[in-house]
Amino acid sequence: MTKDNGLTDKLKGEFNQAKGEAKDQFGDATDNKSLQAEGKVDKVKGKAQEELGELKDRHTDRT
């Protein structure tokens, strides 16, 4: 298992949050509720990934 100290998860999380925000905003601007909902899901997924990375960092710091 690679020891990246959660960095990969945090980067993926930030990317998914940014992608989700773009989809949400574009869906809102074009009145595309499906795209907007997809963006909101991406943002939640990204936030979870980022928090997983933080958890890995805290766990790694203790060992």
mmCIF file of N, CA and C in Angstrom:
data_model
loop_
_atom_site.group_PDB
_atom_site.id
_atom_site.type_symbol
_atom_site.label_atom_id
_atom_site.label_comp_id
_atom_site.label_asym_id
_atom_site.label_seq_id
_atom_site.Cartn_x
_atom_site.Cartn_y
_atom_site.Cartn_z
ATOM 1 N N MET A 1 0.844 -1.184 0.000
ATOM 2 C CA MET A 1 0.000 0.000 0.000
ATOM 3 C C MET A 1 0.887 1.245 0.000
ATOM 4 N N THR A 2 0.550 2.189 -0.827
ATOM 5 C CA THR A 2 1.328 3.421 -0.958
ATOM 6 C C THR A 2 1.040 4.347 0.211
ATOM 7 N N LYS A 3 2.095 4.940 0.746
ATOM 8 C CA LYS A 3 1.925 5.903 1.834
ATOM 9 C C LYS A 3 1.966 7.310 1.252
ATOM 10 N N ASP A 4 0.827 7.813 0.867
ATOM 11 C CA ASP A 4 0.766 9.169 0.330
ATOM 12 C C ASP A 4 0.204 10.138 1.363
ATOM 13 N N ASN A 5 0.008 9.638 2.583
ATOM 14 C CA ASN A 5 -0.486 10.474 3.683
ATOM 15 C C ASN A 5 -1.801 11.168 3.354
ATOM 16 N N GLY A 6 -2.616 10.558 2.521
ATOM 17 C CA GLY A 6 -3.919 11.133 2.214
ATOM 18 C C GLY A 6 -3.898 12.188 1.136
ATOM 19 N N LEU A 7 -2.718 12.510 0.607
ATOM 20 C CA LEU A 7 -2.616 13.571 -0.390
ATOM 21 C C LEU A 7 -3.448 13.261 -1.638
ATOM 22 N N THR A 8 -3.383 12.030 -2.116
ATOM 23 C CA THR A 8 -4.138 11.653 -3.315
ATOM 24 C C THR A 8 -5.628 11.852 -3.103
ATOM 25 N N ASP A 9 -6.129 11.412 -1.963
ATOM 26 C CA ASP A 9 -7.555 11.572 -1.672
ATOM 27 C C ASP A 9 -7.941 13.046 -1.569
ATOM 28 N N LYS A 10 -7.080 13.836 -0.957
ATOM 29 C CA LYS A 10 -7.384 15.263 -0.831
ATOM 30 C C LYS A 10 -7.406 15.945 -2.202
ATOM 31 N N LEU A 11 -6.464 15.589 -3.062
ATOM 32 C CA LEU A 11 -6.438 16.180 -4.406
ATOM 33 C C LEU A 11 -7.653 15.757 -5.229
ATOM 34 N N LYS A 12 -7.987 14.467 -5.169
ATOM 35 C CA LYS A 12 -9.178 13.993 -5.881
ATOM 36 C C LYS A 12 -10.428 14.681 -5.339
ATOM 37 N N GLY A 13 -10.475 14.853 -4.033
ATOM 38 C CA GLY A 13 -11.623 15.513 -3.420
ATOM 39 C C GLY A 13 -11.772 16.950 -3.875
ATOM 40 N N GLU A 14 -10.653 17.658 -3.923
ATOM 41 C CA GLU A 14 -10.699 19.048 -4.379
ATOM 42 C C GLU A 14 -11.127 19.129 -5.842
ATOM 43 N N PHE A 15 -10.620 18.197 -6.657
ATOM 44 C CA PHE A 15 -10.993 18.178 -8.065
ATOM 45 C C PHE A 15 -12.487 17.918 -8.222
ATOM 46 N N ASN A 16 -13.003 16.924 -7.504
ATOM 47 C CA ASN A 16 -14.424 16.603 -7.607
ATOM 48 C C ASN A 16 -15.306 17.741 -7.111
ATOM 49 N N GLN A 17 -14.854 18.440 -6.088
ATOM 50 C CA GLN A 17 -15.630 19.585 -5.610
ATOM 51 C C GLN A 17 -15.665 20.698 -6.659
ATOM 52 N N ALA A 18 -14.529 20.954 -7.288
ATOM 53 C CA ALA A 18 -14.477 21.991 -8.325
ATOM 54 C C ALA A 18 -15.322 21.594 -9.534
ATOM 55 N N LYS A 19 -15.207 20.329 -9.929
ATOM 56 C CA LYS A 19 -16.002 19.825 -11.059
ATOM 57 C C LYS A 19 -17.491 19.912 -10.722
ATOM 58 N N GLY A 20 -17.826 19.540 -9.508
ATOM 59 C CA GLY A 20 -19.224 19.595 -9.077
ATOM 60 C C GLY A 20 -19.760 21.010 -9.053
ATOM 61 N N GLU A 21 -18.943 21.945 -8.601
ATOM 62 C CA GLU A 21 -19.373 23.346 -8.567
ATOM 63 C C GLU A 21 -19.625 23.859 -9.984
ATOM 64 N N ALA A 22 -18.750 23.487 -10.913
ATOM 65 C CA ALA A 22 -18.930 23.913 -12.307
ATOM 66 C C ALA A 22 -20.225 23.340 -12.876
ATOM 67 N N LYS A 23 -20.469 22.064 -12.638
ATOM 68 C CA LYS A 23 -21.701 21.437 -13.129
ATOM 69 C C LYS A 23 -22.927 22.083 -12.497
ATOM 70 N N ASP A 24 -22.853 22.329 -11.195
ATOM 71 C CA ASP A 24 -23.968 22.947 -10.474
ATOM 72 C C ASP A 24 -24.275 24.322 -11.045
ATOM 73 N N GLN A 25 -23.233 25.130 -11.224
ATOM 74 C CA GLN A 25 -23.426 26.480 -11.754
ATOM 75 C C GLN A 25 -23.937 26.464 -13.193
ATOM 76 N N PHE A 26 -23.358 25.584 -14.024
ATOM 77 C CA PHE A 26 -23.796 25.510 -15.417
ATOM 78 C C PHE A 26 -25.228 24.984 -15.505
ATOM 79 N N GLY A 27 -25.539 23.998 -14.675
ATOM 80 C CA GLY A 27 -26.909 23.477 -14.638
ATOM 81 C C GLY A 27 -27.901 24.533 -14.208
ATOM 82 N N ASP A 28 -27.504 25.356 -13.253
ATOM 83 C CA ASP A 28 -28.367 26.448 -12.792
ATOM 84 C C ASP A 28 -28.558 27.485 -13.898
ATOM 85 N N ALA A 29 -27.469 27.826 -14.578
ATOM 86 C CA ALA A 29 -27.529 28.848 -15.626
ATOM 87 C C ALA A 29 -28.359 28.391 -16.826
ATOM 88 N N THR A 30 -28.346 27.093 -17.104
ATOM 89 C CA THR A 30 -29.072 26.574 -18.268
ATOM 90 C C THR A 30 -30.395 25.929 -17.889
ATOM 91 N N ASP A 31 -30.766 26.039 -16.617
ATOM 92 C CA ASP A 31 -31.996 25.447 -16.094
ATOM 93 C C ASP A 31 -32.032 23.932 -16.324
ATOM 94 N N ASN A 32 -30.867 23.310 -16.190
ATOM 95 C CA ASN A 32 -30.735 21.863 -16.344
ATOM 96 C C ASN A 32 -30.642 21.255 -14.942
ATOM 97 N N LYS A 33 -31.780 20.854 -14.408
ATOM 98 C CA LYS A 33 -31.848 20.354 -13.026
ATOM 99 C C LYS A 33 -31.052 19.071 -12.849
ATOM 100 N N SER A 34 -31.003 18.231 -13.877
ATOM 101 C CA SER A 34 -30.256 16.980 -13.804
ATOM 102 C C SER A 34 -28.759 17.248 -13.649
ATOM 103 N N LEU A 35 -28.229 18.152 -14.454
ATOM 104 C CA LEU A 35 -26.821 18.504 -14.376
ATOM 105 C C LEU A 35 -26.511 19.176 -13.037
ATOM 106 N N GLN A 36 -27.422 19.996 -12.586
ATOM 107 C CA GLN A 36 -27.251 20.678 -11.311
ATOM 108 C C GLN A 36 -27.195 19.652 -10.171
ATOM 109 N N ALA A 37 -28.079 18.669 -10.202
ATOM 110 C CA ALA A 37 -28.088 17.622 -9.179
ATOM 111 C C ALA A 37 -26.802 16.798 -9.238
ATOM 112 N N GLU A 38 -26.348 16.502 -10.447
ATOM 113 C CA GLU A 38 -25.098 15.759 -10.625
ATOM 114 C C GLU A 38 -23.938 16.538 -10.006
ATOM 115 N N GLY A 39 -23.947 17.836 -10.185
ATOM 116 C CA GLY A 39 -22.910 18.677 -9.600
ATOM 117 C C GLY A 39 -22.928 18.647 -8.090
ATOM 118 N N LYS A 40 -24.112 18.656 -7.524
ATOM 119 C CA LYS A 40 -24.227 18.601 -6.063
ATOM 120 C C LYS A 40 -23.698 17.269 -5.533
ATOM 121 N N VAL A 41 -23.977 16.186 -6.249
ATOM 122 C CA VAL A 41 -23.465 14.867 -5.853
ATOM 123 C C VAL A 41 -21.942 14.854 -5.927
ATOM 124 N N ASP A 42 -21.384 15.424 -6.992
ATOM 125 C CA ASP A 42 -19.929 15.485 -7.134
ATOM 126 C C ASP A 42 -19.289 16.272 -5.984
ATOM 127 N N LYS A 43 -19.945 17.358 -5.570
ATOM 128 C CA LYS A 43 -19.403 18.162 -4.477
ATOM 129 C C LYS A 43 -19.393 17.371 -3.168
ATOM 130 N N VAL A 44 -20.455 16.624 -2.911
ATOM 131 C CA VAL A 44 -20.514 15.810 -1.692
ATOM 132 C C VAL A 44 -19.462 14.707 -1.738
ATOM 133 N N LYS A 45 -19.340 14.070 -2.905
ATOM 134 C CA LYS A 45 -18.331 13.023 -3.085
ATOM 135 C C LYS A 45 -16.934 13.606 -2.852
ATOM 136 N N GLY A 46 -16.682 14.764 -3.407
ATOM 137 C CA GLY A 46 -15.388 15.411 -3.247
ATOM 138 C C GLY A 46 -15.090 15.764 -1.803
ATOM 139 N N LYS A 47 -16.093 16.251 -1.104
ATOM 140 C CA LYS A 47 -15.913 16.602 0.307
ATOM 141 C C LYS A 47 -15.572 15.357 1.119
ATOM 142 N N ALA A 48 -16.245 14.247 0.827
ATOM 143 C CA ALA A 48 -15.972 12.990 1.525
ATOM 144 C C ALA A 48 -14.547 12.510 1.237
ATOM 145 N N GLN A 49 -14.124 12.608 -0.019
ATOM 146 C CA GLN A 49 -12.765 12.202 -0.377
ATOM 147 C C GLN A 49 -11.734 13.059 0.347
ATOM 148 N N GLU A 50 -11.990 14.336 0.401
ATOM 149 C CA GLU A 50 -11.059 15.244 1.066
ATOM 150 C C GLU A 50 -10.969 14.917 2.562
ATOM 151 N N GLU A 51 -12.096 14.632 3.183
ATOM 152 C CA GLU A 51 -12.102 14.286 4.595
ATOM 153 C C GLU A 51 -11.404 12.950 4.840
ATOM 154 N N LEU A 52 -11.527 12.008 3.907
ATOM 155 C CA LEU A 52 -10.809 10.739 4.008
ATOM 156 C C LEU A 52 -9.302 10.996 3.992
ATOM 157 N N GLY A 53 -8.871 11.879 3.119
ATOM 158 C CA GLY A 53 -7.461 12.247 3.067
ATOM 159 C C GLY A 53 -6.983 12.865 4.366
ATOM 160 N N GLU A 54 -7.801 13.714 4.956
ATOM 161 C CA GLU A 54 -7.461 14.329 6.242
ATOM 162 C C GLU A 54 -7.349 13.260 7.330
ATOM 163 N N LEU A 55 -8.275 12.312 7.308
ATOM 164 C CA LEU A 55 -8.247 11.220 8.280
ATOM 165 C C LEU A 55 -6.974 10.393 8.123
ATOM 166 N N LYS A 56 -6.599 10.098 6.887
ATOM 167 C CA LYS A 56 -5.369 9.358 6.640
ATOM 168 C C LYS A 56 -4.167 10.135 7.158
ATOM 169 N N ASP A 57 -4.163 11.438 6.949
ATOM 170 C CA ASP A 57 -3.061 12.271 7.447
ATOM 171 C C ASP A 57 -2.966 12.183 8.969
ATOM 172 N N ARG A 58 -4.089 12.291 9.643
ATOM 173 C CA ARG A 58 -4.074 12.230 11.107
ATOM 174 C C ARG A 58 -3.617 10.863 11.597
ATOM 175 N N HIS A 59 -4.057 9.820 10.921
ATOM 176 C CA HIS A 59 -3.661 8.454 11.300
ATOM 177 C C HIS A 59 -2.169 8.249 11.077
ATOM 178 N N THR A 60 -1.657 8.728 9.960
ATOM 179 C CA THR A 60 -0.244 8.583 9.622
ATOM 180 C C THR A 60 0.620 9.377 10.602
ATOM 181 N N ASP A 61 0.145 10.531 11.012
ATOM 182 C CA ASP A 61 0.908 11.362 11.941
ATOM 183 C C ASP A 61 1.064 10.699 13.304
ATOM 184 N N ARG A 62 0.115 9.855 13.676
ATOM 185 C CA ARG A 62 0.163 9.194 14.974
ATOM 186 C C ARG A 62 1.092 7.994 14.984
ATOM 187 N N THR A 63 1.314 7.385 13.829
ATOM 188 C CA THR A 63 2.117 6.164 13.814
ATOM 189 C C THR A 63 3.581 6.432 13.593
#
